[in-house]
């Protein structure tokens, strides 16, 4: 009996060692589903309440657009995995001064680890292709390099992934998907950026909105195609592939552009996607019904844990935009109505999540199905499973 116990003890030790060793590869996204936590609002819940909301919804992967310390502190000890943002206003300074980049990483990332699970830094947002940001196009790569080098010097490069998100404005024509290429005027910035990301193992991050694509050409785009509903879809004659939803086509358009540039192996991750639940008079499809359909079907699509037609072996992964309606955002009414939740923490519409509840229910145990679908699978869940199995076998002896 003692020999058997000793053997099982070493089996558990070995399983823990293998699982932890496997976790050293940087991956800022566990599972397939995440959410953007924007805070351009004066009426949303406190970060502590947001943590309760996220845990009740069993959403583990979270992106923020800055590095607010109250948020970083609130996420401490929660197990939620956080990508922090370096706003566009910091890009030029970080590019010009490596010491500033080092200090920023020390103050806003290293000082919160490991209690707060910061797994990524997004350097800028939709910098390239945006004419409003043209003055910093040439600074993006330098900022990315200096932030990465700071993480490397601090021995955080195997913990924190460096990336930047792009809008569809970086592409030429993306229909059909196989025809997509990067815009000529961005080549001098995009190619060296992609080369660096390829060297450090970072993905191509894409903000993809079928809602906006439909709004730009409603006469020629089938609404059902954008909402994951029954449709004839589109056919790409070059690849002989059929698409039954626009999001898959947008992802594969990015893969086609990357392949054209020589980066066929780079993964595409959708860092923003969503549908507005309310809009102006010229935004007729911005309704709660369409938003519910899109976001519900998006969850179902991602829960399949499958790839796209062009990259069937690479699981599609996406962060939905956004957690809350943000009442202070500028622009059309739709910009203030992407939230899955209202400012008071109640659901905007029902896609299977629950609003804020008591702390007891918010911290309820996760089901095995939830663990797989919502991203609560990690090397540590493997450890838990192995230990549970070993204990069960011991009790049977």
PDB file of C-alpha atoms in Angstrom, residues 21-223:
ATOM      1  CA  UNK A  21       6.666  23.434 -18.089  1.00  0.00           C
ATOM      2  CA  UNK A  22       4.136  23.432 -20.911  1.00  0.00           C
ATOM      3  CA  UNK A  23       2.752  26.773 -19.715  1.00  0.00           C
ATOM      4  CA  UNK A  24       6.004  28.656 -20.392  1.00  0.00           C
ATOM      5  CA  UNK A  25       4.993  29.273 -24.017  1.00  0.00           C
ATOM      6  CA  UNK A  26       3.379  32.708 -24.173  1.00  0.00           C
ATOM      7  CA  UNK A  27      -0.324  32.525 -24.933  1.00  0.00           C
ATOM      8  CA  UNK A  28      -2.416  35.514 -23.918  1.00  0.00           C
ATOM      9  CA  UNK A  29      -5.719  33.785 -24.685  1.00  0.00           C
ATOM     10  CA  UNK A  30      -7.099  30.712 -22.896  1.00  0.00           C
ATOM     11  CA  UNK A  31      -9.935  29.010 -24.738  1.00  0.00           C
ATOM     12  CA  UNK A  32     -11.848  30.816 -27.487  1.00  0.00           C
ATOM     13  CA  UNK A  33     -13.971  33.567 -25.880  1.00  0.00           C
ATOM     14  CA  UNK A  34     -13.028  36.852 -24.244  1.00  0.00           C
ATOM     15  CA  UNK A  35     -14.380  40.358 -23.727  1.00  0.00           C
ATOM     16  CA  UNK A  36     -13.263  43.989 -23.935  1.00  0.00           C
ATOM     17  CA  UNK A  37     -13.760  46.010 -20.769  1.00  0.00           C
ATOM     18  CA  UNK A  38     -14.016  49.613 -21.978  1.00  0.00           C
ATOM     19  CA  UNK A  39     -14.591  52.354 -19.427  1.00  0.00           C
ATOM     20  CA  UNK A  40     -15.454  55.528 -21.363  1.00  0.00           C
ATOM     21  CA  UNK A  41     -18.454  56.025 -19.108  1.00  0.00           C
ATOM     22  CA  UNK A  42     -19.423  57.699 -15.849  1.00  0.00           C
ATOM     23  CA  UNK A  43     -22.093  55.247 -14.726  1.00  0.00           C
ATOM     24  CA  UNK A  44     -20.628  51.729 -14.901  1.00  0.00           C
ATOM     25  CA  UNK A  45     -19.938  49.478 -11.901  1.00  0.00           C
ATOM     26  CA  UNK A  46     -16.707  49.616  -9.923  1.00  0.00           C
ATOM     27  CA  UNK A  47     -13.853  47.307 -10.981  1.00  0.00           C
ATOM     28  CA  UNK A  48     -14.612  45.110  -7.973  1.00  0.00           C
ATOM     29  CA  UNK A  49     -18.210  44.671  -9.152  1.00  0.00           C
ATOM     30  CA  UNK A  50     -16.944  44.027 -12.674  1.00  0.00           C
ATOM     31  CA  UNK A  51     -14.834  41.160 -11.360  1.00  0.00           C
ATOM     32  CA  UNK A  52     -17.986  39.647  -9.803  1.00  0.00           C
ATOM     33  CA  UNK A  53     -19.826  40.078 -13.095  1.00  0.00           C
ATOM     34  CA  UNK A  54     -17.077  38.439 -15.150  1.00  0.00           C
ATOM     35  CA  UNK A  55     -16.771  35.513 -12.771  1.00  0.00           C
ATOM     36  CA  UNK A  56     -20.546  35.019 -12.734  1.00  0.00           C
ATOM     37  CA  UNK A  57     -20.480  34.997 -16.547  1.00  0.00           C
ATOM     38  CA  UNK A  58     -17.427  32.695 -16.436  1.00  0.00           C
ATOM     39  CA  UNK A  59     -15.500  34.940 -18.830  1.00  0.00           C
ATOM     40  CA  UNK A  60     -11.809  34.608 -18.136  1.00  0.00           C
ATOM     41  CA  UNK A  61     -10.107  36.527 -20.976  1.00  0.00           C
ATOM     42  CA  UNK A  62     -10.335  40.304 -20.628  1.00  0.00           C
ATOM     43  CA  UNK A  63      -8.819  43.248 -22.501  1.00  0.00           C
ATOM     44  CA  UNK A  64      -8.635  46.813 -21.228  1.00  0.00           C
ATOM     45  CA  UNK A  65      -7.544  49.855 -23.192  1.00  0.00           C
ATOM     46  CA  UNK A  66      -5.260  51.384 -20.587  1.00  0.00           C
ATOM     47  CA  UNK A  67      -3.426  50.423 -17.403  1.00  0.00           C
ATOM     48  CA  UNK A  68      -5.620  51.886 -14.676  1.00  0.00           C
ATOM     49  CA  UNK A  69      -4.257  50.731 -11.331  1.00  0.00           C
ATOM     50  CA  UNK A  70      -7.654  50.417  -9.662  1.00  0.00           C
ATOM     51  CA  UNK A  71      -8.582  47.863 -12.315  1.00  0.00           C
ATOM     52  CA  UNK A  72      -5.272  46.018 -12.032  1.00  0.00           C
ATOM     53  CA  UNK A  73      -5.649  45.840  -8.251  1.00  0.00           C
ATOM     54  CA  UNK A  74      -9.256  44.653  -8.452  1.00  0.00           C
ATOM     55  CA  UNK A  75      -8.244  41.812 -10.778  1.00  0.00           C
ATOM     56  CA  UNK A  76      -5.561  40.632  -8.355  1.00  0.00           C
ATOM     57  CA  UNK A  77      -6.055  37.092  -7.067  1.00  0.00           C
ATOM     58  CA  UNK A  78      -9.071  36.459  -9.316  1.00  0.00           C
ATOM     59  CA  UNK A  79      -7.518  34.182 -11.934  1.00  0.00           C
ATOM     60  CA  UNK A  80      -8.896  36.431 -14.689  1.00  0.00           C
ATOM     61  CA  UNK A  81      -6.381  36.873 -17.495  1.00  0.00           C
ATOM     62  CA  UNK A  82      -5.829  40.467 -18.492  1.00  0.00           C
ATOM     63  CA  UNK A  83      -4.360  42.204 -21.542  1.00  0.00           C
ATOM     64  CA  UNK A  84      -3.497  45.793 -20.670  1.00  0.00           C
ATOM     65  CA  UNK A  85      -3.355  48.578 -23.209  1.00  0.00           C
ATOM     66  CA  UNK A  86      -0.703  51.174 -23.933  1.00  0.00           C
ATOM     67  CA  UNK A  87      -2.840  54.002 -25.375  1.00  0.00           C
ATOM     68  CA  UNK A  88      -1.938  55.617 -28.691  1.00  0.00           C
ATOM     69  CA  UNK A  89      -0.872  58.780 -26.896  1.00  0.00           C
ATOM     70  CA  UNK A  90       2.106  56.918 -25.393  1.00  0.00           C
ATOM     71  CA  UNK A  91       3.369  55.299 -28.588  1.00  0.00           C
ATOM     72  CA  UNK A  92       5.758  58.055 -29.722  1.00  0.00           C
ATOM     73  CA  UNK A  93       7.352  58.416 -26.294  1.00  0.00           C
ATOM     74  CA  UNK A  94       7.837  54.664 -25.894  1.00  0.00           C
ATOM     75  CA  UNK A  95       9.367  54.487 -29.352  1.00  0.00           C
ATOM     76  CA  UNK A  96      11.809  57.322 -28.685  1.00  0.00           C
ATOM     77  CA  UNK A  97      12.893  56.373 -25.182  1.00  0.00           C
ATOM     78  CA  UNK A  98      13.699  52.799 -24.116  1.00  0.00           C
ATOM     79  CA  UNK A  99      14.101  53.902 -20.485  1.00  0.00           C
ATOM     80  CA  UNK A 100      10.548  55.206 -20.452  1.00  0.00           C
ATOM     81  CA  UNK A 101       9.358  51.896 -21.856  1.00  0.00           C
ATOM     82  CA  UNK A 102      11.244  50.056 -19.124  1.00  0.00           C
ATOM     83  CA  UNK A 103       9.761  52.247 -16.394  1.00  0.00           C
ATOM     84  CA  UNK A 104       6.281  51.834 -17.823  1.00  0.00           C
ATOM     85  CA  UNK A 105       6.565  48.033 -17.811  1.00  0.00           C
ATOM     86  CA  UNK A 106       7.977  48.050 -14.268  1.00  0.00           C
ATOM     87  CA  UNK A 107       5.262  50.343 -12.902  1.00  0.00           C
ATOM     88  CA  UNK A 108       2.246  48.979 -14.733  1.00  0.00           C
ATOM     89  CA  UNK A 109       2.977  45.311 -15.365  1.00  0.00           C
ATOM     90  CA  UNK A 110       5.796  43.866 -13.269  1.00  0.00           C
ATOM     91  CA  UNK A 111       4.610  45.485 -10.030  1.00  0.00           C
ATOM     92  CA  UNK A 112       1.230  43.721 -10.313  1.00  0.00           C
ATOM     93  CA  UNK A 113       2.526  40.279 -11.238  1.00  0.00           C
ATOM     94  CA  UNK A 114       1.944  37.508 -10.381  1.00  0.00           C
ATOM     95  CA  UNK A 115      -1.135  38.350  -8.270  1.00  0.00           C
ATOM     96  CA  UNK A 116      -2.811  40.038 -11.217  1.00  0.00           C
ATOM     97  CA  UNK A 117      -2.516  37.736 -14.220  1.00  0.00           C
ATOM     98  CA  UNK A 118      -1.372  40.209 -16.853  1.00  0.00           C
ATOM     99  CA  UNK A 119      -0.818  38.043 -19.918  1.00  0.00           C
ATOM    100  CA  UNK A 120      -0.434  40.645 -22.632  1.00  0.00           C
ATOM    101  CA  UNK A 121       0.327  44.239 -23.563  1.00  0.00           C
ATOM    102  CA  UNK A 122      -1.493  45.786 -26.512  1.00  0.00           C
ATOM    103  CA  UNK A 123       0.710  48.559 -27.856  1.00  0.00           C
ATOM    104  CA  UNK A 124      -1.662  51.123 -29.349  1.00  0.00           C
ATOM    105  CA  UNK A 125      -5.025  50.364 -30.935  1.00  0.00           C
ATOM    106  CA  UNK A 126      -5.836  50.623 -34.645  1.00  0.00           C
ATOM    107  CA  UNK A 127      -2.778  52.787 -35.265  1.00  0.00           C
ATOM    108  CA  UNK A 128      -1.994  51.820 -38.847  1.00  0.00           C
ATOM    109  CA  UNK A 129      -4.515  52.772 -41.526  1.00  0.00           C
ATOM    110  CA  UNK A 130      -6.204  55.368 -39.338  1.00  0.00           C
ATOM    111  CA  UNK A 131      -5.540  58.828 -40.796  1.00  0.00           C
ATOM    112  CA  UNK A 132      -6.066  60.376 -37.348  1.00  0.00           C
ATOM    113  CA  UNK A 133      -3.008  58.451 -36.164  1.00  0.00           C
ATOM    114  CA  UNK A 134      -0.820  58.978 -39.226  1.00  0.00           C
ATOM    115  CA  UNK A 135       1.728  60.968 -37.248  1.00  0.00           C
ATOM    116  CA  UNK A 136       2.554  57.873 -35.180  1.00  0.00           C
ATOM    117  CA  UNK A 137       2.535  55.218 -37.913  1.00  0.00           C
ATOM    118  CA  UNK A 138       6.315  55.318 -38.010  1.00  0.00           C
ATOM    119  CA  UNK A 139       6.592  55.066 -34.214  1.00  0.00           C
ATOM    120  CA  UNK A 140       4.584  51.892 -33.714  1.00  0.00           C
ATOM    121  CA  UNK A 141       7.363  49.380 -34.392  1.00  0.00           C
ATOM    122  CA  UNK A 142       9.830  51.208 -32.142  1.00  0.00           C
ATOM    123  CA  UNK A 143       7.304  51.251 -29.307  1.00  0.00           C
ATOM    124  CA  UNK A 144       6.571  47.541 -29.765  1.00  0.00           C
ATOM    125  CA  UNK A 145      10.293  46.723 -29.773  1.00  0.00           C
ATOM    126  CA  UNK A 146      11.072  48.795 -26.686  1.00  0.00           C
ATOM    127  CA  UNK A 147       8.142  47.400 -24.700  1.00  0.00           C
ATOM    128  CA  UNK A 148       9.108  43.866 -25.687  1.00  0.00           C
ATOM    129  CA  UNK A 149      12.783  44.429 -24.845  1.00  0.00           C
ATOM    130  CA  UNK A 150      11.750  45.743 -21.443  1.00  0.00           C
ATOM    131  CA  UNK A 151       9.743  42.576 -20.743  1.00  0.00           C
ATOM    132  CA  UNK A 152      12.699  40.495 -21.908  1.00  0.00           C
ATOM    133  CA  UNK A 153      15.163  42.268 -19.629  1.00  0.00           C
ATOM    134  CA  UNK A 154      12.752  41.798 -16.738  1.00  0.00           C
ATOM    135  CA  UNK A 155      12.349  38.087 -17.627  1.00  0.00           C
ATOM    136  CA  UNK A 156       8.656  38.570 -18.392  1.00  0.00           C
ATOM    137  CA  UNK A 157       8.839  37.755 -22.100  1.00  0.00           C
ATOM    138  CA  UNK A 158       7.688  34.178 -21.460  1.00  0.00           C
ATOM    139  CA  UNK A 159       4.715  35.451 -19.447  1.00  0.00           C
ATOM    140  CA  UNK A 160       3.505  38.584 -21.244  1.00  0.00           C
ATOM    141  CA  UNK A 161       2.689  38.668 -24.974  1.00  0.00           C
ATOM    142  CA  UNK A 162       3.167  41.871 -26.986  1.00  0.00           C
ATOM    143  CA  UNK A 163       0.690  42.754 -29.738  1.00  0.00           C
ATOM    144  CA  UNK A 164      -1.198  45.554 -31.458  1.00  0.00           C
ATOM    145  CA  UNK A 165      -4.714  45.482 -32.903  1.00  0.00           C
ATOM    146  CA  UNK A 166      -5.589  46.504 -36.469  1.00  0.00           C
ATOM    147  CA  UNK A 167      -8.861  47.546 -38.063  1.00  0.00           C
ATOM    148  CA  UNK A 168      -9.958  46.496 -41.536  1.00  0.00           C
ATOM    149  CA  UNK A 169      -8.595  49.849 -42.737  1.00  0.00           C
ATOM    150  CA  UNK A 170      -5.190  48.177 -43.198  1.00  0.00           C
ATOM    151  CA  UNK A 171      -6.555  46.027 -46.061  1.00  0.00           C
ATOM    152  CA  UNK A 172      -7.295  46.540 -49.718  1.00  0.00           C
ATOM    153  CA  UNK A 173     -10.341  44.781 -51.118  1.00  0.00           C
ATOM    154  CA  UNK A 174     -11.175  41.750 -48.956  1.00  0.00           C
ATOM    155  CA  UNK A 175     -13.840  40.170 -51.172  1.00  0.00           C
ATOM    156  CA  UNK A 176     -13.480  37.348 -51.840  1.00  0.00           C
ATOM    157  CA  UNK A 177     -11.239  36.575 -48.843  1.00  0.00           C
ATOM    158  CA  UNK A 178      -8.387  35.174 -50.954  1.00  0.00           C
ATOM    159  CA  UNK A 179      -7.989  38.529 -52.735  1.00  0.00           C
ATOM    160  CA  UNK A 180      -7.131  40.445 -49.567  1.00  0.00           C
ATOM    161  CA  UNK A 181      -3.803  42.282 -49.340  1.00  0.00           C
ATOM    162  CA  UNK A 182      -2.410  45.047 -47.184  1.00  0.00           C
ATOM    163  CA  UNK A 183      -2.635  48.589 -48.499  1.00  0.00           C
ATOM    164  CA  UNK A 184       0.390  49.772 -50.433  1.00  0.00           C
ATOM    165  CA  UNK A 185       0.855  52.918 -48.341  1.00  0.00           C
ATOM    166  CA  UNK A 186       1.184  50.784 -45.196  1.00  0.00           C
ATOM    167  CA  UNK A 187       3.720  48.278 -46.502  1.00  0.00           C
ATOM    168  CA  UNK A 188       6.758  50.152 -45.168  1.00  0.00           C
ATOM    169  CA  UNK A 189       5.272  49.993 -41.662  1.00  0.00           C
ATOM    170  CA  UNK A 190       3.422  46.697 -41.738  1.00  0.00           C
ATOM    171  CA  UNK A 191       6.103  44.387 -43.102  1.00  0.00           C
ATOM    172  CA  UNK A 192       8.800  45.098 -40.472  1.00  0.00           C
ATOM    173  CA  UNK A 193       6.120  45.016 -37.752  1.00  0.00           C
ATOM    174  CA  UNK A 194       4.926  41.583 -38.891  1.00  0.00           C
ATOM    175  CA  UNK A 195       8.512  40.374 -39.167  1.00  0.00           C
ATOM    176  CA  UNK A 196       9.132  41.330 -35.548  1.00  0.00           C
ATOM    177  CA  UNK A 197       5.898  39.738 -34.346  1.00  0.00           C
ATOM    178  CA  UNK A 198       6.814  36.591 -36.262  1.00  0.00           C
ATOM    179  CA  UNK A 199      10.176  36.483 -34.478  1.00  0.00           C
ATOM    180  CA  UNK A 200       8.649  36.802 -30.997  1.00  0.00           C
ATOM    181  CA  UNK A 201       5.639  34.557 -31.693  1.00  0.00           C
ATOM    182  CA  UNK A 202       2.888  37.159 -31.481  1.00  0.00           C
ATOM    183  CA  UNK A 203      -0.404  36.861 -33.414  1.00  0.00           C
ATOM    184  CA  UNK A 204      -1.987  39.270 -35.870  1.00  0.00           C
ATOM    185  CA  UNK A 205      -4.765  41.002 -33.944  1.00  0.00           C
ATOM    186  CA  UNK A 206      -7.822  42.039 -35.934  1.00  0.00           C
ATOM    187  CA  UNK A 207     -10.831  44.142 -34.973  1.00  0.00           C
ATOM    188  CA  UNK A 208     -13.548  42.624 -37.172  1.00  0.00           C
ATOM    189  CA  UNK A 209     -17.100  43.947 -37.369  1.00  0.00           C
ATOM    190  CA  UNK A 210     -19.628  42.350 -39.720  1.00  0.00           C
ATOM    191  CA  UNK A 211     -22.013  45.041 -38.416  1.00  0.00           C
ATOM    192  CA  UNK A 212     -19.851  47.820 -39.871  1.00  0.00           C
ATOM    193  CA  UNK A 213     -19.275  45.901 -43.096  1.00  0.00           C
ATOM    194  CA  UNK A 214     -23.020  45.533 -43.581  1.00  0.00           C
ATOM    195  CA  UNK A 215     -23.590  49.206 -42.794  1.00  0.00           C
ATOM    196  CA  UNK A 216     -21.108  50.167 -45.508  1.00  0.00           C
ATOM    197  CA  UNK A 217     -22.847  48.140 -48.248  1.00  0.00           C
ATOM    198  CA  UNK A 218     -26.354  46.995 -47.242  1.00  0.00           C
ATOM    199  CA  UNK A 219     -27.479  46.622 -50.834  1.00  0.00           C
ATOM    200  CA  UNK A 220     -24.966  43.872 -51.600  1.00  0.00           C
ATOM    201  CA  UNK A 221     -24.549  42.077 -48.260  1.00  0.00           C
ATOM    202  CA  UNK A 222     -27.072  39.595 -46.885  1.00  0.00           C
ATOM    203  CA  UNK A 223     -27.901  40.494 -43.279  1.00  0.00           C
TER     204      UNK A 223
END
